[in-house]
Amino acid sequence: MIIVDVQQDFCPGGALAVQDGDHVVPVINWLAPRFAFVVATKDWHPEGHVSFAPMHPGKQPFDTVELSGGTSQILWPVHCVQASPGAEFHPELDLRPINVVLHKGVRPQLDSYSAFFENDKKTSTGLDHLLRGHGFDTLFVCGLATDVCVYFTAADALKLGFSVYLIEDACRGVDVPAGSIDSALSDLRGSGCNVIQSSELLQ
Ligand code: VGL
Ligand code: ZN
């Protein structure tokens, strides 16, 4: 199971709050102990990270800029600064079932939405090797935000050949622009992702 970015800054009151982001916590707490191996990611940016809107004079959060390498970058409010309170896990997230915590987005000039590859699409976080090394071929993905880091994590997992289940009621999204959550889910379904509800895991 991969728990994506269930951090204070993505929950109500946080810098990049996702609507009802905290509602995923009880669902994940109930699910996580049932899995053989649990990875939790943290968005973990240095101060002055390239994804922060104030680093780009004249730009606003949710604007897009071209970075020097030619990749386009969506700008976000300052969020998940390393070791700041906003970068902590939600205080009610049960940490006991978590085997590995993976920090991503740590390079000042490179963003990382996926738990597998940074946004240059080639810098690996090593998670693929870790999971394959354990012999896993099936992944269950949940957390925040459905249309950003959950989406890119599930999409990369599919590309890497894993069977992927996205637990919809254990995810919440940014939905900027409106409709982003629906298009993320339909794109994933089209790539072979199984979008399920937590209740289906009981069966
Ligand atoms: C995320 C925007 C910027 C996420 C991280 O965790 O979905 N979204 N950084
Ligand atoms: Zn981020």
PDB file of N, CA, C and O and ligand atoms in Angstrom, residues 4-5 7 10 16 43 45 51 76 79 104 111-113 144-150 174, ligand 1:
ATOM      1  N   VAL A   4      -0.066   8.352  -0.011  1.00  0.00           N
ATOM      2  CA  VAL A   4       0.576   9.526  -0.612  1.00  0.00           C
ATOM      3  C   VAL A   4       0.253  10.795   0.181  1.00  0.00           C
ATOM      4  O   VAL A   4      -0.921  11.167   0.324  1.00  0.00           O
ATOM      5  N   ASP A   5       1.263  11.413   0.724  1.00  0.00           N
ATOM      6  CA  ASP A   5       1.228  12.817   1.183  1.00  0.00           C
ATOM      7  C   ASP A   5       0.053  13.175   2.111  1.00  0.00           C
ATOM      8  O   ASP A   5      -0.581  14.237   1.925  1.00  0.00           O
ATOM      9  N   GLN A   7      -0.407  14.831   4.696  1.00  0.00           N
ATOM     10  CA  GLN A   7       0.331  15.816   5.489  1.00  0.00           C
ATOM     11  C   GLN A   7      -0.571  16.999   5.823  1.00  0.00           C
ATOM     12  O   GLN A   7      -1.543  17.289   5.119  1.00  0.00           O
ATOM     13  N   PHE A  10      -1.858  19.588   3.274  1.00  0.00           N
ATOM     14  CA  PHE A  10      -2.888  19.184   2.313  1.00  0.00           C
ATOM     15  C   PHE A  10      -4.242  18.961   2.984  1.00  0.00           C
ATOM     16  O   PHE A  10      -5.205  18.568   2.331  1.00  0.00           O
ATOM     17  N   LEU A  16      -1.937  24.209   1.346  1.00  0.00           N
ATOM     18  CA  LEU A  16      -2.468  23.765   0.043  1.00  0.00           C
ATOM     19  C   LEU A  16      -3.579  22.754   0.333  1.00  0.00           C
ATOM     20  O   LEU A  16      -3.557  21.606  -0.085  1.00  0.00           O
ATOM     21  N   ASP A  43       5.697  14.855   0.816  1.00  0.00           N
ATOM     22  CA  ASP A  43       6.178  15.948  -0.010  1.00  0.00           C
ATOM     23  C   ASP A  43       7.108  16.740   0.909  1.00  0.00           C
ATOM     24  O   ASP A  43       6.712  17.089   2.044  1.00  0.00           O
ATOM     25  N   HIS A  45       9.819  19.655   0.613  1.00  0.00           N
ATOM     26  CA  HIS A  45      10.541  20.629  -0.209  1.00  0.00           C
ATOM     27  C   HIS A  45      11.484  21.499   0.612  1.00  0.00           C
ATOM     28  O   HIS A  45      11.116  21.955   1.702  1.00  0.00           O
ATOM     29  N   SER A  51       8.760  24.985  -7.169  1.00  0.00           N
ATOM     30  CA  SER A  51       7.298  24.892  -7.355  1.00  0.00           C
ATOM     31  C   SER A  51       6.539  25.963  -6.574  1.00  0.00           C
ATOM     32  O   SER A  51       5.318  26.047  -6.693  1.00  0.00           O
ATOM     33  N   TRP A  76       2.587  26.425  -6.961  1.00  0.00           N
ATOM     34  CA  TRP A  76       1.747  26.153  -5.798  1.00  0.00           C
ATOM     35  C   TRP A  76       2.062  27.159  -4.699  1.00  0.00           C
ATOM     36  O   TRP A  76       3.145  27.747  -4.701  1.00  0.00           O
ATOM     37  N   HIS A  79       4.411  25.174   0.453  1.00  0.00           N
ATOM     38  CA  HIS A  79       3.814  24.035   1.171  1.00  0.00           C
ATOM     39  C   HIS A  79       4.871  22.991   1.476  1.00  0.00           C
ATOM     40  O   HIS A  79       5.877  22.882   0.777  1.00  0.00           O
ATOM     41  N   LYS A 104       9.953  13.077  -0.943  1.00  0.00           N
ATOM     42  CA  LYS A 104      10.096  13.410  -2.375  1.00  0.00           C
ATOM     43  C   LYS A 104       9.953  14.913  -2.580  1.00  0.00           C
ATOM     44  O   LYS A 104       9.399  15.616  -1.737  1.00  0.00           O
ATOM     45  N   ASP A 111      10.613  19.263  -9.223  1.00  0.00           N
ATOM     46  CA  ASP A 111       9.459  18.837  -8.429  1.00  0.00           C
ATOM     47  C   ASP A 111       9.286  17.332  -8.581  1.00  0.00           C
ATOM     48  O   ASP A 111       9.860  16.699  -9.473  1.00  0.00           O
ATOM     49  N   SER A 112       8.532  16.740  -7.693  1.00  0.00           N
ATOM     50  CA  SER A 112       8.303  15.299  -7.747  1.00  0.00           C
ATOM     51  C   SER A 112       6.890  15.014  -7.280  1.00  0.00           C
ATOM     52  O   SER A 112       6.580  15.146  -6.104  1.00  0.00           O
ATOM     53  N   TYR A 113       6.020  14.657  -8.201  1.00  0.00           N
ATOM     54  CA  TYR A 113       4.650  14.309  -7.834  1.00  0.00           C
ATOM     55  C   TYR A 113       4.531  12.819  -7.544  1.00  0.00           C
ATOM     56  O   TYR A 113       3.830  12.404  -6.637  1.00  0.00           O
ATOM     57  N   LEU A 144      -3.394  11.903  -0.833  1.00  0.00           N
ATOM     58  CA  LEU A 144      -3.629  13.260  -1.336  1.00  0.00           C
ATOM     59  C   LEU A 144      -2.521  13.630  -2.329  1.00  0.00           C
ATOM     60  O   LEU A 144      -1.363  13.249  -2.102  1.00  0.00           O
ATOM     61  N   ALA A 145      -2.757  14.283  -3.370  1.00  0.00           N
ATOM     62  CA  ALA A 145      -4.080  14.649  -3.850  1.00  0.00           C
ATOM     63  C   ALA A 145      -4.399  13.770  -5.055  1.00  0.00           C
ATOM     64  O   ALA A 145      -3.529  13.516  -5.879  1.00  0.00           O
ATOM     65  N   THR A 146      -5.669  13.358  -5.175  1.00  0.00           N
ATOM     66  CA  THR A 146      -6.085  12.425  -6.227  1.00  0.00           C
ATOM     67  C   THR A 146      -5.560  12.813  -7.604  1.00  0.00           C
ATOM     68  O   THR A 146      -5.086  11.964  -8.357  1.00  0.00           O
ATOM     69  N   ASP A 147      -5.680  14.109  -7.934  1.00  0.00           N
ATOM     70  CA  ASP A 147      -5.371  14.567  -9.286  1.00  0.00           C
ATOM     71  C   ASP A 147      -3.930  15.043  -9.441  1.00  0.00           C
ATOM     72  O   ASP A 147      -3.560  15.531 -10.516  1.00  0.00           O
ATOM     73  N   VAL A 148      -3.121  14.927  -8.392  1.00  0.00           N
ATOM     74  CA  VAL A 148      -1.706  15.334  -8.518  1.00  0.00           C
ATOM     75  C   VAL A 148      -0.825  14.145  -8.129  1.00  0.00           C
ATOM     76  O   VAL A 148      -0.520  13.289  -8.953  1.00  0.00           O
ATOM     77  N   CYS A 149      -0.451  14.054  -6.862  1.00  0.00           N
ATOM     78  CA  CYS A 149       0.559  13.057  -6.494  1.00  0.00           C
ATOM     79  C   CYS A 149       0.014  11.629  -6.506  1.00  0.00           C
ATOM     80  O   CYS A 149       0.734  10.695  -6.845  1.00  0.00           O
ATOM     81  N   VAL A 150      -1.258  11.433  -6.160  1.00  0.00           N
ATOM     82  CA  VAL A 150      -1.840  10.090  -6.245  1.00  0.00           C
ATOM     83  C   VAL A 150      -1.905   9.668  -7.714  1.00  0.00           C
ATOM     84  O   VAL A 150      -1.518   8.549  -8.078  1.00  0.00           O
ATOM     85  N   VAL A 174      -7.311  18.112  -5.405  1.00  0.00           N
ATOM     86  CA  VAL A 174      -7.280  19.577  -5.478  1.00  0.00           C
ATOM     87  C   VAL A 174      -8.426  20.069  -6.370  1.00  0.00           C
ATOM     88  O   VAL A 174      -9.103  21.039  -6.075  1.00  0.00           O
TER      89      VAL A 174
HETATM   90  C1  VGL B   1       1.020  17.763  -4.268  1.00  0.00           C
HETATM   91  C2  VGL B   1       0.840  19.777  -5.334  1.00  0.00           C
HETATM   92  C3  VGL B   1       2.143  20.080  -5.027  1.00  0.00           C
HETATM   93  C4  VGL B   1       0.372  16.491  -3.856  1.00  0.00           C
HETATM   94  C5  VGL B   1       2.316  18.051  -3.943  1.00  0.00           C
HETATM   95  O1  VGL B   1       0.803  15.866  -2.868  1.00  0.00           O
HETATM   96  O2  VGL B   1      -0.608  16.075  -4.516  1.00  0.00           O
HETATM   97  N1  VGL B   1       0.292  18.622  -4.969  1.00  0.00           N
HETATM   98  N2  VGL B   1       2.880  19.201  -4.333  1.00  0.00           N
END
